[in-house]
Amino acid sequence: MKKLTKLLIASAIAGSLASALAADFQTRIIRFGYGLAEDSNQGRAVKAFAQDLAQRTGGKFKAKGFASASLGNDNQMQNALLGGAQEMTVVSTATLVGIDDAFGIYDLPFLFRTEQEADAVLDGNFGRKLAARLEAKGLIGLVYWENGFRNLTNSKHPIAKMEDMQGIKLRVMQNPVYIDMFNSFGANAIPLAFSELFTALESKTVDGQENPVNTIQSSKFYEVQKYLSITKHVYSPWIVLASKKWWDGLNADEKKALQDAAVVSRDFERKDSRAAGAQALEVLKQKGMQVTVLSPKELDRMQDAARPAIAKFAASGHADLVKDLQAEIAKVRK
Ligand code: TK8
C-alpha cells in the first residue's frame, strides 16, 4: 500500500474513533424486560440490541435482558416504564390499548397480506405517527419488531372452518378487538396475560390460543396443544419501548445511540423471525401437532363475520385512523 493511502486510512480510523470518544455517554444499566423465553426470536433480538448498543457506546450502555415476563407481563412492564422503575421493554402493540386505545388498530383482522406490506406501513408515516402518540402518555416508541401472523391452536379438535370454533374457550390478548373478533367467530374469547397462558392451557382452564408459529414453538405450546390451524387472521407487531421518565434524562448522543441500535435490532429481528418461521411449521409437526390449513373461502367467511368488530372499533372514535390505515395499505399494495 502506498504511504499516502496508509496515512489516509489511519487518519480516517483515528477520526471516527475520536468522534466516538467525543460523544458523551454515561455508564447506564438498562433493564430490558420481555415476555417470551430467552430462546425465542424476542430473546435473540434483545441480545442483538444489547450487543449493538454496547459497541456504539464504548461499553457504557449495558442492556440486560429479562426473559419470560420475569419483570412482569406486558401491561405490568408498561406501567413500570411509566413510573421509571424499568428502562425498556418490548410488548405486543395489542396490549397498549389500556394506555391508548388507538393501538387496537393493528389487530383488525385480515389487514395485511404480507410481511412486506406490514414493514412499509409500520416503518412509514402511519406507524411512526401512531408510535409518537405514546410520548404524551410517558412512553417512547422506538421501533416495531415482528411478532408475526397469528394462527390458532387448541386441544379439543381440528379447526377447519369457523363453526369448529363453537364452544372453544380461547385465550386472547387483553384487548377488546380480539374479544369481539373471536366472539364473532363463535369462540368463547377469554382475555388473559401471556405469562399465564401455558399454565391455563395445561390445566385446561382454556382450550386454545392464537399466536405466530415462532411463539407456539418457543413457548412449547405443542406440549399442551394438539391442533394447529393456519389462519393468519392478524399480523401482530411488537413495539420496543423506553420509559420517557428515563429517556428525558439522556443527552442527544445517548438518545441517538438508542435509536440507532433499535433500528439495527429491528432489521435483525425481522430477518431472524422470518427465517425461524419458515422452519417452525415442520418443527411443530415433528412435535406431534396436527396442522390444518384453512381454505381461502373459509378465511373469507371469517373476514365477513369479523366486519362488525372492525365497525365497532371505527365507531369508537377511530374512523379516521381506520381510513388512514386502509389508504396506506392500498398505497403500498400498488
Ligand atoms: C409476549 C406477548 C406475546 C403476544 C401475546 O409478552 O400476548 O399473545 O403475542 O408475544 O406480547
CSV table of C-alpha atoms and ligand atoms in Angstrom, one decimal:
chain,number,residue,atom,x,y,z
A,1,MET,CA,0.0,0.0,0.0
A,2,LYS,CA,1.2,3.5,-0.8
A,3,LYS,CA,2.3,5.6,2.1
A,4,LEU,CA,-0.3,8.3,1.4
A,5,THR,CA,-3.2,5.7,1.3
A,6,LYS,CA,-2.0,4.2,4.6
A,7,LEU,CA,-1.9,7.6,6.1
A,8,LEU,CA,-5.4,8.5,4.9
A,9,ILE,CA,-6.8,5.2,6.3
A,10,ALA,CA,-5.1,5.7,9.6
A,11,SER,CA,-6.4,9.2,10.0
A,12,ALA,CA,-9.9,8.1,9.0
A,13,ILE,CA,-9.9,5.5,11.7
A,14,ALA,CA,-8.5,7.9,14.2
A,15,GLY,CA,-11.2,10.4,13.1
A,16,SER,CA,-14.1,8.0,13.7
A,17,LEU,CA,-12.6,6.8,17.0
A,18,ALA,CA,-12.2,10.4,18.1
A,19,SER,CA,-15.9,11.1,17.2
A,20,ALA,CA,-17.0,8.0,19.2
A,21,LEU,CA,-14.9,9.2,22.1
A,22,ALA,CA,-16.2,12.8,21.7
A,23,ALA,CA,-19.8,11.5,22.0
A,24,ASP,CA,-20.9,11.8,25.5
A,25,PHE,CA,-22.0,8.5,27.1
A,26,GLN,CA,-22.6,8.0,30.8
A,27,THR,CA,-22.5,4.5,32.3
A,28,ARG,CA,-26.1,3.2,32.1
A,29,ILE,CA,-27.7,-0.1,33.1
A,30,ILE,CA,-30.8,-0.8,31.1
A,31,ARG,CA,-33.3,-3.3,32.3
A,32,PHE,CA,-34.9,-4.7,29.2
A,33,GLY,CA,-37.8,-7.0,30.0
A,34,TYR,CA,-39.7,-9.2,27.6
A,35,GLY,CA,-42.4,-11.9,27.7
A,36,LEU,CA,-41.1,-14.8,25.7
A,37,ALA,CA,-38.4,-17.3,26.6
A,38,GLU,CA,-34.7,-16.3,26.3
A,39,ASP,CA,-34.5,-18.9,23.5
A,40,SER,CA,-37.0,-17.2,21.2
A,41,ASN,CA,-36.9,-14.6,18.4
A,42,GLN,CA,-37.6,-11.9,21.1
A,43,GLY,CA,-34.7,-13.1,23.2
A,44,ARG,CA,-32.3,-13.3,20.3
A,45,ALA,CA,-33.2,-9.7,19.2
A,46,VAL,CA,-32.8,-8.3,22.7
A,47,LYS,CA,-29.3,-9.8,22.7
A,48,ALA,CA,-28.6,-8.2,19.3
A,49,PHE,CA,-29.8,-4.9,20.6
A,50,ALA,CA,-27.6,-5.1,23.7
A,51,GLN,CA,-24.6,-6.0,21.6
A,52,ASP,CA,-25.0,-3.2,19.1
A,53,LEU,CA,-25.7,-0.7,21.8
A,54,ALA,CA,-22.6,-1.7,23.8
A,55,GLN,CA,-20.5,-1.3,20.7
A,56,ARG,CA,-21.9,2.1,19.9
A,57,THR,CA,-21.3,3.5,23.3
A,58,GLY,CA,-17.9,2.1,24.0
A,59,GLY,CA,-19.4,-0.4,26.5
A,60,LYS,CA,-21.0,2.4,28.5
A,61,PHE,CA,-24.6,1.2,27.9
A,62,LYS,CA,-25.3,-2.2,29.4
A,63,ALA,CA,-28.7,-3.5,28.3
A,64,LYS,CA,-29.6,-6.6,30.4
A,65,GLY,CA,-32.4,-8.8,29.1
A,66,PHE,CA,-35.1,-10.2,31.5
A,67,ALA,CA,-36.9,-13.0,29.7
A,68,SER,CA,-40.2,-14.8,30.4
A,69,ALA,CA,-42.0,-11.9,31.9
A,70,SER,CA,-39.7,-12.1,35.0
A,71,LEU,CA,-40.1,-8.3,35.4
A,72,GLY,CA,-43.9,-8.6,34.8
A,73,ASN,CA,-46.3,-9.2,31.9
A,74,ASP,CA,-46.7,-6.8,29.0
A,75,ASN,CA,-49.1,-4.5,30.9
A,76,GLN,CA,-47.1,-4.6,34.1
A,77,MET,CA,-43.9,-3.7,32.2
A,78,GLN,CA,-45.6,-0.8,30.5
A,79,ASN,CA,-46.6,0.6,34.0
A,80,ALA,CA,-43.0,0.1,35.2
A,81,LEU,CA,-41.8,2.2,32.3
A,82,LEU,CA,-44.4,4.9,33.0
A,83,GLY,CA,-43.2,5.1,36.6
A,84,GLY,CA,-39.5,4.9,35.6
A,85,ALA,CA,-38.8,1.7,37.5
A,86,GLN,CA,-37.8,-0.1,34.3
A,87,GLU,CA,-36.0,1.4,31.3
A,88,MET,CA,-37.0,-0.7,28.4
A,89,THR,CA,-39.4,-3.4,27.2
A,90,VAL,CA,-40.8,-5.0,24.0
A,91,VAL,CA,-44.6,-5.7,24.1
A,92,SER,CA,-47.4,-6.6,21.8
A,93,THR,CA,-48.9,-3.4,20.4
A,94,ALA,CA,-52.3,-5.0,21.3
A,95,THR,CA,-51.5,-4.8,25.0
A,96,LEU,CA,-51.1,-1.0,24.8
A,97,VAL,CA,-54.8,-0.3,24.5
A,98,GLY,CA,-55.0,0.5,28.2
A,99,ILE,CA,-52.7,3.4,27.6
A,100,ASP,CA,-54.0,4.5,24.1
A,101,ASP,CA,-56.9,2.5,22.6
A,102,ALA,CA,-55.9,3.6,19.1
A,103,PHE,CA,-53.4,0.7,19.3
A,104,GLY,CA,-56.3,-1.7,18.7
A,105,ILE,CA,-55.9,-0.7,15.0
A,106,TYR,CA,-53.2,-3.3,14.2
A,107,ASP,CA,-55.5,-6.0,15.5
A,108,LEU,CA,-58.2,-5.5,13.0
A,109,PRO,CA,-58.5,-8.9,11.2
A,110,PHE,CA,-57.0,-9.6,7.7
A,111,LEU,CA,-55.4,-6.1,7.3
A,112,PHE,CA,-52.0,-7.0,6.0
A,113,ARG,CA,-51.4,-9.8,3.4
A,114,THR,CA,-47.6,-9.9,3.6
A,115,GLU,CA,-44.8,-9.0,6.0
A,116,GLN,CA,-43.5,-6.5,3.4
A,117,GLU,CA,-46.8,-4.6,3.5
A,118,ALA,CA,-46.6,-4.5,7.3
A,119,ASP,CA,-43.0,-3.3,7.2
A,120,ALA,CA,-43.8,-0.5,4.8
A,121,VAL,CA,-46.8,0.7,6.9
A,122,LEU,CA,-45.2,0.3,10.3
A,123,ASP,CA,-41.9,2.0,9.4
A,124,GLY,CA,-43.7,4.6,7.3
A,125,ASN,CA,-45.7,7.7,8.3
A,126,PHE,CA,-48.6,5.8,9.7
A,127,GLY,CA,-46.6,3.6,12.1
A,128,ARG,CA,-44.4,6.4,13.2
A,129,LYS,CA,-47.2,8.8,13.8
A,130,LEU,CA,-49.1,6.2,16.0
A,131,ALA,CA,-45.9,5.4,17.9
A,132,ALA,CA,-45.3,9.1,18.5
A,133,ARG,CA,-48.6,9.4,20.3
A,134,LEU,CA,-47.2,7.4,23.1
A,135,GLU,CA,-44.8,10.2,24.2
A,136,ALA,CA,-47.6,12.3,25.7
A,137,LYS,CA,-48.5,9.2,27.7
A,138,GLY,CA,-45.0,8.7,29.0
A,139,LEU,CA,-43.5,6.1,26.7
A,140,ILE,CA,-41.0,6.4,23.8
A,141,GLY,CA,-41.9,4.0,20.9
A,142,LEU,CA,-38.6,3.3,19.2
A,143,VAL,CA,-39.3,0.6,16.5
A,144,TYR,CA,-41.6,-2.1,15.6
A,145,TRP,CA,-40.5,-5.7,15.6
A,146,GLU,CA,-42.3,-8.6,14.0
A,147,ASN,CA,-44.4,-10.8,16.3
A,148,GLY,CA,-46.0,-12.2,13.1
A,149,PHE,CA,-49.1,-13.6,11.5
A,150,ARG,CA,-51.2,-15.2,14.2
A,151,ASN,CA,-52.6,-18.8,14.0
A,152,LEU,CA,-54.9,-20.8,16.1
A,153,THR,CA,-54.1,-23.8,18.4
A,154,ASN,CA,-56.4,-25.9,20.6
A,155,SER,CA,-56.5,-29.1,22.5
A,156,LYS,CA,-60.1,-30.2,21.5
A,157,HIS,CA,-60.4,-31.0,17.8
A,158,PRO,CA,-59.1,-29.8,14.4
A,159,ILE,CA,-60.5,-26.4,13.4
A,160,ALA,CA,-61.0,-26.3,9.6
A,161,LYS,CA,-63.9,-23.9,9.5
A,162,MET,CA,-65.4,-21.1,11.6
A,163,GLU,CA,-68.1,-23.4,13.1
A,164,ASP,CA,-65.4,-25.6,14.6
A,165,MET,CA,-64.6,-22.7,17.0
A,166,GLN,CA,-68.1,-23.0,18.7
A,167,GLY,CA,-67.6,-23.6,22.4
A,168,ILE,CA,-63.8,-23.4,22.3
A,169,LYS,CA,-62.5,-21.4,25.3
A,170,LEU,CA,-59.9,-19.4,23.5
A,171,ARG,CA,-57.4,-17.2,25.3
A,172,VAL,CA,-56.9,-13.8,23.6
A,173,MET,CA,-54.8,-10.8,24.5
A,174,GLN,CA,-56.3,-8.2,26.8
A,175,ASN,CA,-57.7,-6.1,24.0
A,176,PRO,CA,-61.4,-5.6,23.0
A,177,VAL,CA,-60.8,-6.0,19.3
A,178,TYR,CA,-59.6,-9.6,19.9
A,179,ILE,CA,-62.5,-10.3,22.2
A,180,ASP,CA,-65.0,-9.1,19.6
A,181,MET,CA,-63.3,-10.8,16.7
A,182,PHE,CA,-63.2,-14.3,18.3
A,183,ASN,CA,-66.7,-14.0,19.8
A,184,SER,CA,-67.9,-13.1,16.3
A,185,PHE,CA,-66.2,-16.3,15.0
A,186,GLY,CA,-68.2,-18.3,17.6
A,187,ALA,CA,-65.4,-19.0,20.1
A,188,ASN,CA,-65.6,-18.1,23.8
A,189,ALA,CA,-62.9,-15.4,24.0
A,190,ILE,CA,-61.1,-15.2,27.3
A,191,PRO,CA,-58.6,-12.3,27.9
A,192,LEU,CA,-55.5,-13.4,29.8
A,193,ALA,CA,-51.9,-12.2,30.2
A,194,PHE,CA,-49.4,-14.2,28.1
A,195,SER,CA,-47.4,-15.0,31.1
A,196,GLU,CA,-50.3,-17.1,32.5
A,197,LEU,CA,-51.1,-18.8,29.2
A,198,PHE,CA,-49.1,-22.0,29.4
A,199,THR,CA,-50.5,-23.0,32.7
A,200,ALA,CA,-54.0,-22.1,31.6
A,201,LEU,CA,-53.6,-24.4,28.6
A,202,GLU,CA,-52.1,-27.1,30.6
A,203,SER,CA,-54.8,-27.1,33.3
A,204,LYS,CA,-57.5,-26.8,30.5
A,205,THR,CA,-58.7,-23.5,32.0
A,206,VAL,CA,-58.7,-22.5,28.3
A,207,ASP,CA,-58.8,-24.9,25.3
A,208,GLY,CA,-56.8,-22.8,22.9
A,209,GLN,CA,-54.9,-19.7,22.0
A,210,GLU,CA,-53.6,-17.8,19.0
A,211,ASN,CA,-50.1,-16.7,18.2
A,212,PRO,CA,-47.4,-16.9,15.5
A,213,VAL,CA,-45.8,-20.3,14.8
A,214,ASN,CA,-42.5,-19.0,16.3
A,215,THR,CA,-44.1,-18.3,19.6
A,216,ILE,CA,-46.0,-21.6,19.6
A,217,GLN,CA,-42.6,-23.3,19.2
A,218,SER,CA,-40.6,-21.1,21.6
A,219,SER,CA,-43.3,-21.3,24.3
A,220,LYS,CA,-43.6,-25.1,23.9
A,221,PHE,CA,-47.4,-24.9,23.4
A,222,TYR,CA,-47.1,-28.1,21.4
A,223,GLU,CA,-46.7,-29.9,24.7
A,224,VAL,CA,-50.3,-28.9,25.6
A,225,GLN,CA,-52.0,-28.2,22.2
A,226,LYS,CA,-52.6,-30.9,19.6
A,227,TYR,CA,-54.3,-28.9,16.8
A,228,LEU,CA,-52.8,-26.0,14.8
A,229,SER,CA,-54.9,-24.1,12.3
A,230,ILE,CA,-53.2,-21.8,9.8
A,231,THR,CA,-55.5,-18.8,9.8
A,232,LYS,CA,-53.1,-15.8,9.7
A,233,HIS,CA,-56.0,-13.7,10.9
A,234,VAL,CA,-53.9,-10.8,12.2
A,235,TYR,CA,-50.4,-9.6,11.6
A,236,SER,CA,-49.2,-8.7,15.0
A,237,PRO,CA,-46.4,-6.2,15.7
A,238,TRP,CA,-44.3,-5.9,18.8
A,239,ILE,CA,-43.1,-2.4,19.8
A,240,VAL,CA,-39.8,-1.6,21.5
A,241,LEU,CA,-40.5,1.0,24.3
A,242,ALA,CA,-38.3,3.2,26.5
A,243,SER,CA,-39.5,4.9,29.7
A,244,LYS,CA,-40.0,8.6,28.9
A,245,LYS,CA,-39.0,9.5,32.5
A,246,TRP,CA,-35.7,7.8,31.9
A,247,TRP,CA,-35.3,9.0,28.3
A,248,ASP,CA,-35.7,12.6,29.3
A,249,GLY,CA,-32.6,12.4,31.4
A,250,LEU,CA,-30.4,11.2,28.5
A,251,ASN,CA,-28.3,13.6,26.3
A,252,ALA,CA,-28.6,13.8,22.5
A,253,ASP,CA,-25.8,11.3,21.8
A,254,GLU,CA,-27.3,8.8,24.1
A,255,LYS,CA,-30.7,9.1,22.6
A,256,LYS,CA,-29.3,8.7,19.1
A,257,ALA,CA,-27.3,5.6,20.1
A,258,LEU,CA,-30.5,4.0,21.4
A,259,GLN,CA,-32.5,4.9,18.3
A,260,ASP,CA,-29.7,3.6,16.0
A,261,ALA,CA,-29.3,0.3,18.0
A,262,ALA,CA,-33.1,-0.1,17.9
A,263,VAL,CA,-33.2,0.1,14.1
A,264,VAL,CA,-30.3,-2.4,13.9
A,265,SER,CA,-32.3,-4.7,16.3
A,266,ARG,CA,-35.4,-4.3,14.2
A,267,ASP,CA,-33.7,-5.4,11.0
A,268,PHE,CA,-32.1,-8.3,12.7
A,269,GLU,CA,-35.3,-9.4,14.4
A,270,ARG,CA,-37.4,-9.4,11.3
A,271,LYS,CA,-34.8,-11.4,9.3
A,272,ASP,CA,-34.3,-13.8,12.2
A,273,SER,CA,-38.1,-14.2,12.8
A,274,ARG,CA,-38.8,-14.9,9.2
A,275,ALA,CA,-36.0,-17.5,8.9
A,276,ALA,CA,-37.2,-19.2,12.1
A,277,GLY,CA,-40.9,-19.0,11.0
A,278,ALA,CA,-40.0,-20.9,7.8
A,279,GLN,CA,-38.8,-23.8,9.9
A,280,ALA,CA,-41.3,-23.7,12.7
A,281,LEU,CA,-44.2,-25.5,11.0
A,282,GLU,CA,-42.0,-28.5,10.3
A,283,VAL,CA,-40.8,-28.5,13.9
A,284,LEU,CA,-44.3,-28.3,15.2
A,285,LYS,CA,-45.4,-31.3,13.1
A,286,GLN,CA,-42.4,-33.3,14.4
A,287,LYS,CA,-43.5,-32.4,17.9
A,288,GLY,CA,-46.8,-34.1,17.1
A,289,MET,CA,-49.1,-31.2,16.2
A,290,GLN,CA,-51.8,-31.8,13.6
A,291,VAL,CA,-51.9,-29.0,11.1
A,292,THR,CA,-55.0,-27.7,9.2
A,293,VAL,CA,-54.6,-25.0,6.6
A,294,LEU,CA,-57.9,-23.1,6.3
A,295,SER,CA,-59.1,-22.6,2.7
A,296,PRO,CA,-59.3,-19.1,1.2
A,297,LYS,CA,-63.1,-19.5,1.2
A,298,GLU,CA,-63.2,-20.2,4.9
A,299,LEU,CA,-60.9,-17.2,5.6
A,300,ASP,CA,-63.3,-15.0,3.6
A,301,ARG,CA,-66.2,-16.2,5.7
A,302,MET,CA,-64.2,-15.3,8.8
A,303,GLN,CA,-63.4,-11.9,7.4
A,304,ASP,CA,-67.1,-11.3,6.8
A,305,ALA,CA,-68.0,-12.4,10.3
A,306,ALA,CA,-65.5,-10.0,11.8
A,307,ARG,CA,-66.7,-6.9,9.9
A,308,PRO,CA,-68.8,-5.8,12.9
A,309,ALA,CA,-65.7,-5.9,15.1
A,310,ILE,CA,-64.0,-3.5,12.7
A,311,ALA,CA,-67.0,-1.3,12.5
A,312,LYS,CA,-67.2,-1.2,16.3
A,313,PHE,CA,-63.6,-0.1,16.6
A,314,ALA,CA,-64.0,2.6,13.9
A,315,ALA,CA,-67.2,3.9,15.7
A,316,SER,CA,-65.3,4.2,19.0
A,317,GLY,CA,-63.6,7.4,17.8
A,318,HIS,CA,-61.2,5.8,15.3
A,319,ALA,CA,-63.0,6.1,12.0
A,320,ASP,CA,-60.3,8.4,10.5
A,321,LEU,CA,-57.5,6.2,11.8
A,322,VAL,CA,-59.1,3.1,10.1
A,323,LYS,CA,-59.5,5.1,6.9
A,324,ASP,CA,-55.8,6.3,7.0
A,325,LEU,CA,-54.5,2.8,7.6
A,326,GLN,CA,-56.6,1.3,4.8
A,327,ALA,CA,-55.4,4.1,2.4
A,328,GLU,CA,-51.7,3.4,3.5
A,329,ILE,CA,-52.1,-0.3,2.8
A,330,ALA,CA,-53.7,0.4,-0.6
A,331,LYS,CA,-50.8,2.6,-1.4
A,332,VAL,CA,-48.1,0.0,-0.6
A,333,ARG,CA,-50.1,-2.6,-2.4
A,334,LYS,CA,-49.8,-0.8,-5.7
B,1,TK8,C1,-45.4,-11.7,25.0
B,1,TK8,C2,-46.7,-11.3,24.3
B,1,TK8,C3,-47.0,-12.2,23.1
B,1,TK8,C4,-48.3,-11.9,22.5
B,1,TK8,C5,-49.5,-12.5,23.3
B,1,TK8,O1,-45.2,-11.0,26.2
B,1,TK8,O2,-49.7,-12.0,24.4
B,1,TK8,O3,-50.1,-13.4,22.8
B,1,TK8,O4,-48.4,-12.4,21.2
B,1,TK8,O5,-46.0,-12.1,22.2
B,1,TK8,O6,-46.6,-10.0,23.9
